[in-house]
mmCIF file of C-alpha atoms and ligand atoms in Angstrom:
data_model
loop_
_atom_site.group_PDB
_atom_site.id
_atom_site.type_symbol
_atom_site.label_atom_id
_atom_site.label_comp_id
_atom_site.label_asym_id
_atom_site.label_seq_id
_atom_site.Cartn_x
_atom_site.Cartn_y
_atom_site.Cartn_z
ATOM 1 C CA MET A 401 10.243 -8.811 32.675
ATOM 2 C CA THR A 402 7.419 -7.960 32.215
ATOM 3 C CA ALA A 403 5.011 -7.380 35.140
ATOM 4 C CA ARG A 404 1.140 -6.103 34.587
ATOM 5 C CA VAL A 405 0.064 -7.751 30.950
ATOM 6 C CA ARG A 406 -3.524 -7.151 28.464
ATOM 7 C CA ARG A 407 -4.362 -8.695 25.450
ATOM 8 C CA ALA A 408 -3.515 -7.363 22.776
ATOM 9 C CA ARG A 409 -6.495 -5.435 21.525
ATOM 10 C CA TYR A 410 -6.782 -5.791 18.781
ATOM 11 C CA LEU A 411 -6.139 -9.903 17.584
ATOM 12 C CA PHE A 412 -6.834 -12.009 15.269
ATOM 13 C CA ILE A 413 -7.212 -16.619 15.049
ATOM 14 C CA THR A 414 -7.601 -18.065 11.957
ATOM 15 C CA PHE A 415 -7.117 -22.148 12.162
ATOM 16 C CA THR A 416 -5.239 -23.659 9.496
ATOM 17 C CA ASP A 417 -5.256 -27.494 8.438
ATOM 18 C CA THR A 418 -2.045 -29.217 9.232
ATOM 19 C CA PRO A 419 -0.917 -32.213 8.620
ATOM 20 C CA THR A 420 -0.528 -34.996 11.300
ATOM 21 C CA LEU A 421 0.343 -38.748 10.484
ATOM 22 C CA ASP A 422 -3.118 -39.854 10.807
ATOM 23 C CA VAL A 423 -1.521 -42.565 14.218
ATOM 24 C CA ALA A 424 -4.774 -45.654 13.618
ATOM 25 C CA ALA A 425 -3.815 -46.309 10.403
ATOM 26 C CA PHE A 426 -0.226 -46.076 10.949
ATOM 27 C CA LEU A 427 -0.362 -49.025 13.677
ATOM 28 C CA ARG A 428 -1.944 -50.806 11.060
ATOM 29 C CA GLY A 429 0.536 -51.086 8.820
ATOM 30 C CA ASP A 430 -0.598 -47.618 6.651
ATOM 31 C CA VAL A 431 1.322 -44.532 6.612
ATOM 32 C CA ARG A 432 -1.422 -42.182 6.053
ATOM 33 C CA LEU A 433 -1.171 -37.592 6.632
ATOM 34 C CA GLY A 434 -4.784 -36.579 8.306
ATOM 35 C CA ALA A 435 -4.912 -33.127 8.741
ATOM 36 C CA ALA A 436 -5.243 -30.884 12.523
ATOM 37 C CA GLY A 437 -6.784 -28.052 13.166
ATOM 38 C CA GLN A 438 -3.330 -25.759 13.945
ATOM 39 C CA ALA A 439 -4.577 -22.020 15.536
ATOM 40 C CA VAL A 440 -2.941 -19.340 14.329
ATOM 41 C CA ALA A 441 -2.561 -15.049 15.138
ATOM 42 C CA LEU A 442 -2.606 -12.709 13.514
ATOM 43 C CA SER A 443 -0.367 -10.550 14.982
ATOM 44 C CA VAL A 444 -1.910 -6.857 13.845
ATOM 45 C CA LEU A 445 1.407 -5.105 15.854
ATOM 46 C CA ARG A 446 3.769 -7.190 13.813
ATOM 47 C CA GLY A 447 1.997 -7.695 11.327
ATOM 48 C CA GLN A 448 2.665 -11.204 11.621
ATOM 49 C CA ALA A 449 1.099 -14.371 11.452
ATOM 50 C CA TYR A 450 2.493 -17.159 15.090
ATOM 51 C CA PRO A 451 0.436 -20.555 15.228
ATOM 52 C CA LEU A 452 -0.211 -20.332 18.357
ATOM 53 C CA ARG A 453 -0.083 -24.415 21.081
ATOM 54 C CA ASP A 454 -3.528 -24.279 22.761
ATOM 55 C CA ALA A 455 -2.179 -22.886 25.800
ATOM 56 C CA ASP A 456 -1.190 -20.012 24.244
ATOM 57 C CA LEU A 457 -5.238 -19.575 23.194
ATOM 58 C CA GLU A 458 -6.501 -20.172 26.996
ATOM 59 C CA LEU A 459 -4.241 -17.725 28.584
ATOM 60 C CA LEU A 460 -4.824 -15.346 25.257
ATOM 61 C CA ALA A 461 -8.413 -15.934 26.884
ATOM 62 C CA SER A 462 -7.971 -15.735 30.267
ATOM 63 C CA VAL A 463 -6.446 -11.961 29.925
ATOM 64 C CA GLN A 464 -8.668 -8.967 28.716
ATOM 65 C CA ALA A 465 -8.053 -6.378 26.644
ATOM 66 C CA THR A 466 -8.999 -3.663 28.273
ATOM 67 C CA ALA A 467 -7.580 -4.152 31.991
ATOM 68 C CA TRP A 468 -4.125 -5.333 32.623
ATOM 69 C CA THR A 469 -3.733 -8.639 34.612
ATOM 70 C CA ASP A 470 -0.422 -9.456 36.665
ATOM 71 C CA ALA A 471 2.050 -11.578 34.220
ATOM 72 C CA GLY A 472 3.222 -13.605 37.541
ATOM 73 C CA ALA A 473 0.288 -15.363 37.704
ATOM 74 C CA PHE A 474 2.151 -17.308 34.184
ATOM 75 C CA VAL A 475 4.783 -18.573 32.811
ATOM 76 C CA GLU A 476 7.681 -16.373 32.070
ATOM 77 C CA GLY A 477 9.308 -17.808 28.766
ATOM 78 C CA ARG A 478 5.292 -18.005 26.808
ATOM 79 C CA VAL A 479 3.762 -14.223 29.008
ATOM 80 C CA ALA A 480 7.496 -12.607 27.263
ATOM 81 C CA GLU A 481 6.905 -14.654 24.162
ATOM 82 C CA LEU A 482 3.470 -13.921 23.243
ATOM 83 C CA VAL A 483 4.468 -8.996 23.831
ATOM 84 C CA ASP A 484 7.165 -9.686 21.424
ATOM 85 C CA ARG A 485 4.937 -11.306 19.240
ATOM 86 C CA GLY A 486 2.628 -8.068 19.549
ATOM 87 C CA LEU A 487 -0.544 -10.558 21.257
ATOM 88 C CA LEU A 488 -0.081 -9.141 24.754
ATOM 89 C CA VAL A 489 0.869 -5.721 25.483
ATOM 90 C CA SER A 490 2.927 -4.972 27.896
ATOM 91 C CA ASP A 491 3.355 -1.996 30.973
ATOM 92 C CA ALA A 492 6.622 -1.963 29.873
ATOM 93 C CA ASP A 493 8.374 1.666 30.003
ATOM 94 C CA GLU A 494 11.512 1.298 27.189
ATOM 95 C CA GLY A 495 12.011 -0.796 24.402
ATOM 96 C CA GLU A 496 9.786 -3.476 21.903
ATOM 97 C CA ALA A 497 7.330 -3.568 24.129
ATOM 98 C CA ALA A 498 6.586 -0.495 25.336
ATOM 99 C CA ALA A 499 7.105 0.936 21.348
ATOM 100 C CA LEU A 500 4.881 -2.419 20.127
ATOM 101 C CA ARG A 501 2.605 -0.784 23.439
ATOM 102 C CA LEU A 502 2.462 3.131 21.511
ATOM 103 C CA ARG A 503 1.621 1.652 18.222
ATOM 104 C CA GLU A 504 -1.543 0.099 19.605
ATOM 105 C CA GLU A 505 -2.491 3.094 20.864
ATOM 106 C CA SER A 506 -1.944 4.573 17.793
ATOM 107 C CA ILE A 507 -4.259 3.085 15.773
ATOM 108 C CA THR A 508 -6.981 3.228 19.054
ATOM 109 C CA GLU A 509 -6.709 7.066 18.129
ATOM 110 C CA SER A 510 -6.618 7.179 14.361
ATOM 111 C CA ASN A 511 -10.329 5.519 15.751
ATOM 112 C CA TRP A 512 -9.313 2.500 13.063
ATOM 113 C CA GLN A 513 -11.679 -0.073 12.167
ATOM 114 C CA PRO A 514 -11.206 -3.858 12.723
ATOM 115 C CA TYR A 515 -11.007 -4.852 9.062
ATOM 116 C CA GLY A 516 -9.875 -2.400 7.639
ATOM 117 C CA LEU A 517 -6.372 -2.435 9.621
ATOM 118 C CA LEU A 518 -6.403 -6.432 9.736
ATOM 119 C CA LEU A 519 -6.261 -5.757 5.952
ATOM 120 C CA HIS A 520 -3.339 -2.866 6.772
ATOM 121 C CA ALA A 521 -1.617 -4.202 9.345
ATOM 122 C CA LEU A 522 -1.021 -7.707 7.264
ATOM 123 C CA THR A 523 -0.492 -6.110 3.507
ATOM 124 C CA ARG A 524 2.240 -4.391 5.663
ATOM 125 C CA TRP A 525 5.861 -5.402 3.229
ATOM 126 C CA SER A 526 9.150 -4.957 5.132
ATOM 127 C CA GLY A 527 12.423 -6.235 2.542
ATOM 128 C CA VAL A 528 9.497 -7.964 -0.578
ATOM 129 C CA GLY A 529 12.080 -7.722 -3.565
ATOM 130 C CA GLU A 530 11.454 -8.142 -6.993
ATOM 131 C CA GLU A 531 9.566 -11.147 -7.451
ATOM 132 C CA ALA A 532 6.890 -9.922 -6.203
ATOM 133 C CA VAL A 533 6.656 -8.612 -9.620
ATOM 134 C CA SER A 534 8.080 -10.291 -11.825
ATOM 135 C CA LEU A 535 4.478 -11.435 -14.115
ATOM 136 C CA GLU A 536 4.726 -6.712 -14.644
ATOM 137 C CA SER A 537 7.976 -7.116 -16.503
ATOM 138 C CA GLY A 538 6.209 -10.762 -17.821
ATOM 139 C CA VAL A 539 3.211 -9.936 -19.085
ATOM 140 C CA LEU A 540 4.257 -11.165 -23.013
ATOM 141 C CA ASP A 541 7.220 -13.135 -22.877
ATOM 142 C CA ALA A 542 7.711 -16.714 -21.611
ATOM 143 C CA THR A 543 7.626 -16.523 -18.260
ATOM 144 C CA LEU A 544 3.771 -16.220 -18.996
ATOM 145 C CA ALA A 545 3.106 -18.755 -20.815
ATOM 146 C CA GLU A 546 4.649 -20.653 -18.438
ATOM 147 C CA PHE A 547 1.858 -19.070 -16.445
ATOM 148 C CA VAL A 548 -0.760 -20.349 -18.708
ATOM 149 C CA ASP A 549 1.535 -23.568 -18.724
ATOM 150 C CA ARG A 550 0.375 -24.052 -14.751
ATOM 151 C CA TYR A 551 -3.168 -21.971 -14.239
ATOM 152 C CA GLY A 552 -4.749 -22.081 -17.507
ATOM 153 C CA PRO A 553 -5.600 -19.075 -19.343
ATOM 154 C CA PRO A 554 -7.282 -16.187 -17.697
ATOM 155 C CA PRO A 555 -10.964 -15.085 -17.172
ATOM 156 C CA PRO A 556 -10.734 -13.089 -20.357
ATOM 157 C CA ALA A 557 -10.383 -9.863 -20.933
ATOM 158 C CA LEU A 558 -14.255 -8.461 -22.434
ATOM 159 C CA THR A 559 -17.374 -9.749 -21.247
ATOM 160 C CA HIS A 560 -20.678 -9.976 -22.647
ATOM 161 C CA ARG A 561 -24.058 -11.274 -20.637
ATOM 162 C CA ALA A 562 -26.745 -12.934 -22.710
ATOM 163 C CA GLY A 563 -29.994 -9.859 -23.192
ATOM 164 C CA ALA A 564 -31.465 -7.951 -25.945
ATOM 165 C CA ARG A 565 -28.180 -5.303 -27.409
ATOM 166 C CA ILE A 566 -29.022 -1.425 -27.342
ATOM 167 C CA GLU A 567 -25.752 -0.643 -29.639
ATOM 168 C CA LEU A 568 -24.447 2.541 -28.180
ATOM 169 C CA PRO A 569 -23.002 5.320 -30.735
ATOM 170 C CA LEU A 570 -19.536 5.442 -31.688
ATOM 171 C CA GLU A 571 -18.344 8.880 -30.192
ATOM 172 C CA SER A 572 -15.409 10.203 -31.330
ATOM 173 C CA ALA A 573 -12.702 11.220 -28.799
ATOM 174 C CA SER A 574 -12.801 14.139 -26.063
ATOM 175 C CA PRO A 575 -9.379 16.326 -26.380
ATOM 176 C CA LEU A 576 -10.565 14.139 -22.049
ATOM 177 C CA GLY A 577 -10.954 11.198 -24.288
ATOM 178 C CA GLU A 578 -8.121 11.896 -26.655
ATOM 179 C CA LEU A 579 -5.314 12.133 -23.638
ATOM 180 C CA LEU A 580 -6.962 8.897 -22.100
ATOM 181 C CA ALA A 581 -6.080 6.868 -24.345
ATOM 182 C CA ARG A 582 -2.505 7.491 -25.279
ATOM 183 C CA ARG A 583 -2.271 7.478 -21.232
ATOM 184 C CA ARG A 584 0.265 4.207 -21.016
ATOM 185 C CA THR A 585 2.209 2.796 -18.109
ATOM 186 C CA THR A 586 6.422 3.891 -18.071
ATOM 187 C CA ARG A 587 9.061 1.353 -17.020
ATOM 188 C CA VAL A 588 12.126 2.577 -19.387
ATOM 189 C CA PHE A 589 13.211 5.415 -17.824
ATOM 190 C CA ASP A 590 15.989 7.066 -19.982
ATOM 191 C CA ARG A 591 18.500 8.393 -17.164
ATOM 192 C CA GLU A 592 21.053 9.998 -19.452
ATOM 193 C CA ARG A 593 17.810 13.478 -19.415
ATOM 194 C CA SER A 594 16.711 15.076 -15.764
ATOM 195 C CA MET A 595 12.869 16.423 -15.839
ATOM 196 C CA GLU A 596 12.627 20.197 -14.783
ATOM 197 C CA LEU A 597 11.497 21.441 -11.913
ATOM 198 C CA SER A 598 8.748 23.486 -12.862
ATOM 199 C CA ASP A 599 7.594 20.424 -15.372
ATOM 200 C CA LEU A 600 7.383 18.903 -11.870
ATOM 201 C CA ALA A 601 5.879 21.193 -9.832
ATOM 202 C CA GLY A 602 2.090 21.660 -12.405
ATOM 203 C CA LEU A 603 2.464 17.563 -11.745
ATOM 204 C CA LEU A 604 1.975 17.932 -7.927
ATOM 205 C CA ARG A 605 0.327 21.186 -7.715
ATOM 206 C CA TRP A 606 -2.746 19.527 -10.168
ATOM 207 C CA THR A 607 -2.382 16.006 -8.449
ATOM 208 C CA PHE A 608 -2.057 16.839 -4.990
ATOM 209 C CA GLY A 609 -2.806 21.633 -4.702
ATOM 210 C CA ALA A 610 -5.976 22.495 -3.643
ATOM 211 C CA HIS A 611 -7.442 25.234 -5.808
ATOM 212 C CA GLY A 612 -10.318 26.168 -3.217
ATOM 213 C CA TYR A 613 -11.350 25.553 -0.006
ATOM 214 C CA ALA A 614 -14.970 25.732 2.261
ATOM 215 C CA ARG A 615 -14.437 26.705 5.960
ATOM 216 C CA ALA A 616 -17.972 24.559 7.188
ATOM 217 C CA HIS A 617 -16.895 24.891 10.907
ATOM 218 C CA ASP A 618 -14.932 27.490 12.527
ATOM 219 C CA ASP A 619 -13.473 23.873 13.026
ATOM 220 C CA PHE A 620 -13.347 22.505 9.934
ATOM 221 C CA VAL A 621 -11.830 23.655 6.610
ATOM 222 C CA GLY A 622 -12.334 21.244 3.605
ATOM 223 C CA VAL A 623 -10.133 21.507 0.483
ATOM 224 C CA ALA A 624 -11.143 21.355 -3.623
ATOM 225 C CA LYS A 625 -8.688 19.255 -4.731
ATOM 226 C CA THR A 626 -8.836 18.690 -8.516
ATOM 227 C CA SER A 627 -9.176 14.719 -7.951
ATOM 228 C CA PRO A 628 -12.135 13.206 -5.138
ATOM 229 C CA SER A 629 -12.007 12.293 -2.201
ATOM 230 C CA ALA A 630 -14.160 9.722 0.350
ATOM 231 C CA GLY A 631 -15.560 12.635 2.367
ATOM 232 C CA GLY A 632 -13.497 15.776 0.903
ATOM 233 C CA LEU A 633 -11.234 14.420 3.425
ATOM 234 C CA HIS A 634 -8.099 14.212 1.062
ATOM 235 C CA PRO A 635 -5.102 12.182 3.355
ATOM 236 C CA VAL A 636 -3.230 11.175 0.747
ATOM 237 C CA GLU A 637 -0.123 12.352 1.136
ATOM 238 C CA ALA A 638 3.055 13.340 -1.268
ATOM 239 C CA TYR A 639 7.025 13.061 -0.951
ATOM 240 C CA PRO A 640 9.288 13.129 -3.729
ATOM 241 C CA LEU A 641 11.760 11.425 -3.920
ATOM 242 C CA LEU A 642 14.109 13.764 -6.197
ATOM 243 C CA LEU A 643 16.567 11.731 -8.705
ATOM 244 C CA ARG A 644 16.811 13.839 -11.789
ATOM 245 C CA VAL A 645 15.490 17.135 -11.461
ATOM 246 C CA ASP A 646 17.328 19.388 -13.147
ATOM 247 C CA GLY A 647 17.232 22.696 -10.109
ATOM 248 C CA ALA A 648 16.235 20.314 -7.003
ATOM 249 C CA GLU A 649 18.736 18.088 -5.169
ATOM 250 C CA PRO A 650 18.304 14.047 -4.875
ATOM 251 C CA GLY A 651 16.779 13.791 -1.826
ATOM 252 C CA LEU A 652 13.047 13.196 0.219
ATOM 253 C CA TYR A 653 10.842 15.831 0.363
ATOM 254 C CA HIS A 654 7.687 16.141 1.114
ATOM 255 C CA TYR A 655 4.896 18.616 -0.717
ATOM 256 C CA ASP A 656 3.516 21.755 1.429
ATOM 257 C CA ALA A 657 0.911 21.353 -0.782
ATOM 258 C CA GLY A 658 -0.216 25.041 1.631
ATOM 259 C CA ARG A 659 2.860 26.710 0.490
ATOM 260 C CA HIS A 660 3.185 24.593 -2.666
ATOM 261 C CA ALA A 661 6.568 23.913 -1.751
ATOM 262 C CA LEU A 662 8.847 21.016 -1.242
ATOM 263 C CA THR A 663 10.265 20.764 2.909
ATOM 264 C CA GLU A 664 13.948 19.453 1.898
ATOM 265 C CA LEU A 665 13.373 15.933 4.798
ATOM 266 C CA ARG A 666 16.871 14.584 3.797
ATOM 267 C CA ARG A 667 19.345 15.085 1.303
ATOM 268 C CA LEU A 668 20.627 12.223 -0.132
ATOM 269 C CA ASP A 669 23.371 11.822 -2.638
ATOM 270 C CA MET A 670 22.837 9.305 -6.361
ATOM 271 C CA PRO A 671 23.125 5.708 -5.148
ATOM 272 C CA HIS A 672 21.162 6.224 -2.228
ATOM 273 C CA ALA A 673 18.407 8.226 -3.854
ATOM 274 C CA GLU A 674 17.991 4.926 -6.617
ATOM 275 C CA ASP A 675 19.063 2.757 -4.244
ATOM 276 C CA LEU A 676 16.625 3.612 -1.649
ATOM 277 C CA ALA A 677 13.886 4.142 -5.144
ATOM 278 C CA ALA A 678 13.945 0.708 -5.900
ATOM 279 C CA ARG A 679 13.800 -0.805 -1.874
ATOM 280 C CA CYS A 680 10.367 1.699 -1.276
ATOM 281 C CA GLY A 681 9.323 -0.500 -3.993
ATOM 282 C CA ALA A 682 9.479 -3.722 -3.731
ATOM 283 C CA GLY A 683 13.366 -4.093 -5.163
ATOM 284 C CA GLN A 684 11.696 -2.681 -9.239
ATOM 285 C CA PRO A 685 14.846 -1.836 -11.255
ATOM 286 C CA TRP A 686 13.132 0.292 -13.638
ATOM 287 C CA LEU A 687 12.322 2.908 -10.808
ATOM 288 C CA ARG A 688 15.978 3.452 -10.023
ATOM 289 C CA ASP A 689 16.162 5.022 -13.413
ATOM 290 C CA ALA A 690 12.882 7.681 -12.450
ATOM 291 C CA ALA A 691 13.610 11.657 -12.330
ATOM 292 C CA ALA A 692 11.800 11.410 -8.676
ATOM 293 C CA ILE A 693 9.569 8.528 -7.503
ATOM 294 C CA VAL A 694 6.091 10.020 -5.426
ATOM 295 C CA LEU A 695 5.561 8.338 -1.646
ATOM 296 C CA LEU A 696 2.236 7.574 -0.963
ATOM 297 C CA THR A 697 0.501 7.846 2.363
ATOM 298 C CA ALA A 698 -2.340 8.583 4.124
ATOM 299 C CA ARG A 699 -3.202 10.400 7.116
ATOM 300 C CA PHE A 700 -5.989 7.804 8.563
ATOM 301 C CA GLU A 701 -6.866 9.264 10.984
ATOM 302 C CA ARG A 702 -8.070 12.185 9.099
ATOM 303 C CA THR A 703 -10.197 10.133 7.087
ATOM 304 C CA PHE A 704 -11.200 8.016 10.082
ATOM 305 C CA TRP A 705 -12.271 10.965 12.170
ATOM 306 C CA LYS A 706 -15.202 11.065 10.022
ATOM 307 C CA TYR A 707 -15.606 6.987 9.307
ATOM 308 C CA ARG A 708 -15.448 5.909 12.781
ATOM 309 C CA GLY A 709 -15.572 2.542 12.909
ATOM 310 C CA ASN A 710 -17.763 2.236 9.561
ATOM 311 C CA ASN A 711 -15.618 -1.140 7.874
ATOM 312 C CA ARG A 712 -15.521 0.745 4.069
ATOM 313 C CA ALA A 713 -13.208 3.512 5.474
ATOM 314 C CA TYR A 714 -10.413 2.064 4.762
ATOM 315 C CA ILE A 715 -10.962 0.855 1.128
ATOM 316 C CA ALA A 716 -12.712 4.312 0.962
ATOM 317 C CA VAL A 717 -7.914 5.877 1.664
ATOM 318 C CA LEU A 718 -7.540 2.807 -1.253
ATOM 319 C CA MET A 719 -9.070 4.647 -3.895
ATOM 320 C CA ASP A 720 -8.121 8.306 -3.471
ATOM 321 C CA ALA A 721 -5.720 6.892 -3.594
ATOM 322 C CA ALA A 722 -5.922 5.576 -6.638
ATOM 323 C CA HIS A 723 -7.311 8.601 -7.731
ATOM 324 C CA LEU A 724 -4.878 10.386 -7.242
ATOM 325 C CA SER A 725 -2.135 8.262 -9.692
ATOM 326 C CA GLN A 726 -4.956 9.128 -12.486
ATOM 327 C CA THR A 727 -4.771 11.576 -12.435
ATOM 328 C CA PHE A 728 -1.001 12.264 -12.242
ATOM 329 C CA GLN A 729 -0.785 10.154 -15.553
ATOM 330 C CA LEU A 730 -2.721 11.958 -17.459
ATOM 331 C CA LEU A 731 -1.220 15.769 -16.411
ATOM 332 C CA ALA A 732 2.128 13.272 -17.171
ATOM 333 C CA THR A 733 1.444 12.545 -20.362
ATOM 334 C CA GLU A 734 -0.267 15.580 -21.224
ATOM 335 C CA ARG A 735 2.712 17.118 -20.768
ATOM 336 C CA GLY A 736 5.501 14.461 -22.546
ATOM 337 C CA ILE A 737 6.780 12.370 -19.447
ATOM 338 C CA GLY A 738 6.905 9.441 -18.382
ATOM 339 C CA ALA A 739 5.088 7.490 -15.587
ATOM 340 C CA LEU A 740 4.141 4.191 -13.166
ATOM 341 C CA VAL A 741 1.892 4.075 -10.253
ATOM 342 C CA THR A 742 2.027 0.414 -8.070
ATOM 343 C CA ALA A 743 0.464 -0.520 -5.028
ATOM 344 C CA ALA A 744 4.161 -3.208 -4.500
ATOM 345 C CA VAL A 745 5.795 -1.163 -2.164
ATOM 346 C CA ASN A 746 7.649 -2.091 1.168
ATOM 347 C CA GLY A 747 4.951 0.202 3.307
ATOM 348 C CA ALA A 748 6.931 -0.432 6.638
ATOM 349 C CA GLU A 749 10.254 0.488 4.937
ATOM 350 C CA VAL A 750 8.452 3.531 3.519
ATOM 351 C CA ASP A 751 7.220 4.655 7.096
ATOM 352 C CA GLU A 752 10.654 4.431 8.801
ATOM 353 C CA GLU A 753 12.162 6.798 6.544
ATOM 354 C CA LEU A 754 9.504 9.128 6.870
ATOM 355 C CA GLY A 755 9.562 9.054 9.331
ATOM 356 C CA ILE A 756 5.532 8.412 10.207
ATOM 357 C CA ASP A 757 3.900 5.404 12.509
ATOM 358 C CA GLY A 758 2.156 2.987 9.611
ATOM 359 C CA TYR A 759 -1.168 4.041 10.917
ATOM 360 C CA ALA A 760 -2.108 7.754 12.414
ATOM 361 C CA GLU A 761 -0.104 7.671 8.712
ATOM 362 C CA GLY A 762 1.585 5.407 6.333
ATOM 363 C CA ALA A 763 2.250 4.552 2.854
ATOM 364 C CA LEU A 764 0.091 3.386 0.291
ATOM 365 C CA ALA A 765 1.603 3.090 -2.974
ATOM 366 C CA LEU A 766 3.839 5.585 -4.958
ATOM 367 C CA LEU A 767 4.338 7.129 -8.854
ATOM 368 C CA ALA A 768 7.481 7.896 -10.612
ATOM 369 C CA CYS A 769 7.445 9.666 -12.860
ATOM 370 C CA GLY A 770 10.078 10.876 -15.744
ATOM 371 C CA PRO A 771 11.204 10.763 -19.432
ATOM 372 C CA GLY A 772 10.529 8.331 -20.943
ATOM 373 C CA ALA A 773 12.814 6.684 -23.195
ATOM 374 C CA ALA A 774 12.467 5.775 -27.221
ATOM 375 C CA GLY A 775 11.740 3.054 -28.299
ATOM 376 C CA PRO A 776 10.310 -0.484 -28.715
ATOM 377 C CA SER A 777 11.012 -2.190 -25.012
ATOM 378 C CA PRO A 778 9.621 -5.691 -23.371
ATOM 379 C CA LEU A 779 8.729 -3.688 -21.053
ATOM 380 C CA GLN A 780 5.900 -2.284 -22.451
ATOM 381 C CA PRO A 781 3.197 -3.577 -24.271
ATOM 382 C CA ASP A 782 2.076 -1.755 -27.320
ATOM 383 C CA PHE A 783 -1.185 -2.538 -28.054
ATOM 384 C CA ALA A 784 -2.942 -2.766 -31.368
ATOM 385 C CA PRO A 785 -6.022 -0.096 -31.897
ATOM 386 C CA PHE A 786 -9.327 -1.852 -31.426
ATOM 387 C CA LEU A 787 -12.229 -1.133 -32.014
ATOM 388 C CA PRO A 788 -16.117 -1.962 -31.147
ATOM 389 C CA ARG A 789 -18.178 -4.261 -32.662
ATOM 390 C CA GLU A 790 -14.820 -4.469 -35.890
ATOM 391 C CA THR A 791 -12.174 -6.215 -33.601
ATOM 392 C CA GLU A 792 -12.569 -9.557 -32.454
ATOM 393 C CA LEU A 793 -10.811 -11.178 -29.923
HETATM 394 C C1 FMN B 2247 -2.535 -0.069 -8.855
HETATM 395 C C2 FMN B 2247 -1.890 -0.794 -9.456
HETATM 396 C C3 FMN B 2247 -0.215 -1.742 -9.287
HETATM 397 C C4 FMN B 2247 0.851 -1.719 -10.688
HETATM 398 N N1 FMN B 2247 1.630 -1.886 -9.608
HETATM 399 C C5 FMN B 2247 2.177 -2.114 -10.701
HETATM 400 C C6 FMN B 2247 3.921 -2.164 -10.665
HETATM 401 O O1 FMN B 2247 3.957 -3.024 -8.952
HETATM 402 N N2 FMN B 2247 5.070 -2.003 -11.051
HETATM 403 C C7 FMN B 2247 4.518 -1.353 -12.901
HETATM 404 O O2 FMN B 2247 5.959 -2.019 -13.334
HETATM 405 N N3 FMN B 2247 3.868 -1.746 -13.526
HETATM 406 C C8 FMN B 2247 1.931 -1.542 -12.246
HETATM 407 N N4 FMN B 2247 0.362 -0.970 -12.591
HETATM 408 C C9 FMN B 2247 0.422 -0.830 -14.297
HETATM 409 C C10 FMN B 2247 0.415 -1.471 -14.407
HETATM 410 O O3 FMN B 2247 0.671 -2.798 -15.172
HETATM 411 C C11 FMN B 2247 -0.602 -0.556 -15.809
HETATM 412 O O4 FMN B 2247 -1.881 -0.218 -15.561
HETATM 413 C C12 FMN B 2247 -1.305 -2.192 -16.601
HETATM 414 O O5 FMN B 2247 -0.441 -2.787 -17.320
HETATM 415 C C13 FMN B 2247 -2.044 -1.721 -17.787
HETATM 416 O O6 FMN B 2247 -0.805 -0.824 -18.887
HETATM 417 P P1 FMN B 2247 -1.128 0.861 -19.259
HETATM 418 O O7 FMN B 2247 -1.200 1.077 -18.284
HETATM 419 O O8 FMN B 2247 0.167 0.987 -20.221
HETATM 420 O O9 FMN B 2247 -2.426 0.903 -19.998
HETATM 421 C C14 FMN B 2247 -0.093 -1.080 -11.760
HETATM 422 C C15 FMN B 2247 -1.819 -0.836 -12.212
HETATM 423 C C16 FMN B 2247 -1.881 -0.387 -11.326
HETATM 424 C C17 FMN B 2247 -2.726 0.302 -11.170
#
C-alpha cells in the first residue's frame, strides 16, 4: 500500500478527439458520430501514453510535484494505477514504484530539459520488430509502388528556387571527395567471412578514440576526436557486439578509448550474439550477418552538465552520434569494409543489456560492419552516375 505520493516531475498532457455517439441526433433517429476531447498523459517514466479520466486529472492537479501528500486521502486503486503508470511517484522503498522513483531521480540529476526528455522517453523502443524498417528493404520493389499508390509521390529529390543563378565550377573530387562518393550503406554482409581485429581496431580508434587533449581547468579535460561534438564534450560511447571478428570471442564489449581496449561485458555464443544483434536493431535481419555491431549510447549527463536546461541539447547529442556514424562509415569504406547505421533501435532493451539506466546514459543508434557480399541485391540499390546540369531527373 502506497503511503505518500507526489506528482511526477516530468508529466505532459495532451488531448485526442475520441469518437462519440451524437446523442441529440440519435434521439431524432439519426446515427451520427461526434467527437469528445480525451485527456492523454504522456508518461516520461514509462515512455507510454495513457488516457486519463477526469478524476485522474483532478487528482494529479491536487498534489504537488515537489512535496509529498498522504495517499490516504485518495481512492487506493486510482493512486496505485497512477503510480504504476509513472504519473504519480510514491515513496515506497521497493518494487516497481521505487524503480520509477529512482528513474526520476536519475533524470533530474542528469539535468534533462523537459522537451528533449519527452522525445527521448516516448521514443525509447522496446520489442519493436522488423515491420518498423520494412521500407528500408522495399525502396525499389513492389512495396514502394503500393506506398506511392496510397500516399502519392514524395516531395522531389532535388529542389530549385526562383532567382538569378551563378553556375558553379565543377570541381573534380579530391581523394576525400572520392572516398565520400564511394560510401554506401551495406545491408548484405558475407557471413562466411570474418573481419580482422586490426580493422575493427582502426575503425574504433579513428572514430571513437581520442587523439588530443586540453586541460581547460583543474577539473575539466577536453579530448579531441575526429568528429565534432557539441561543447567538445564527446558524450557518445561505443559498445561493440562482436560476432565474427578474428582473434576476439563473440560477445558484448565496451570500447575503452583511454586504453584503446575492448572490455568484455559478456561472452555470447553465436546464436545468442546474432539474436541480440537483430533484437537491438528492431529485428533487421541483415544485422545477424554483420561481423560486428557497435551500439552507440550517450552519456547525457556529460553534455547536460554544460547545457543545463537547454532545449536544443538533446538534439546536439543526436547530431554528435550522426557525425560519428559518418566518420565510421568513411573509415570502413576506406578499408573496403561494409557498414550501416540505423536509428531503429530497441533502446530500452539495449540499455538493459548494457546495464545503463537510459537517462544518465542511454542508447541512441547502432552501427554494423563487416565484409559485404559480392553481387547486386534489392537491399542495396544501384545508383547511376549523376552530373549536375547534365542529368535530368
Ligand atoms: C539516421 C539514419 C537511419 C537509418 N536507418 C536505417 C535502418 O533502419 N535500416 C537500414 O537498413 N538502413 C538505415 N539507414 C541507411 C539509409 O537507408 C541509407 O543511408 C540510405 O538509403 C542512403 O543510402 P546510402 O547510405 O548507400 O547512400 C539509415 C541512415 C541514417 C542516416
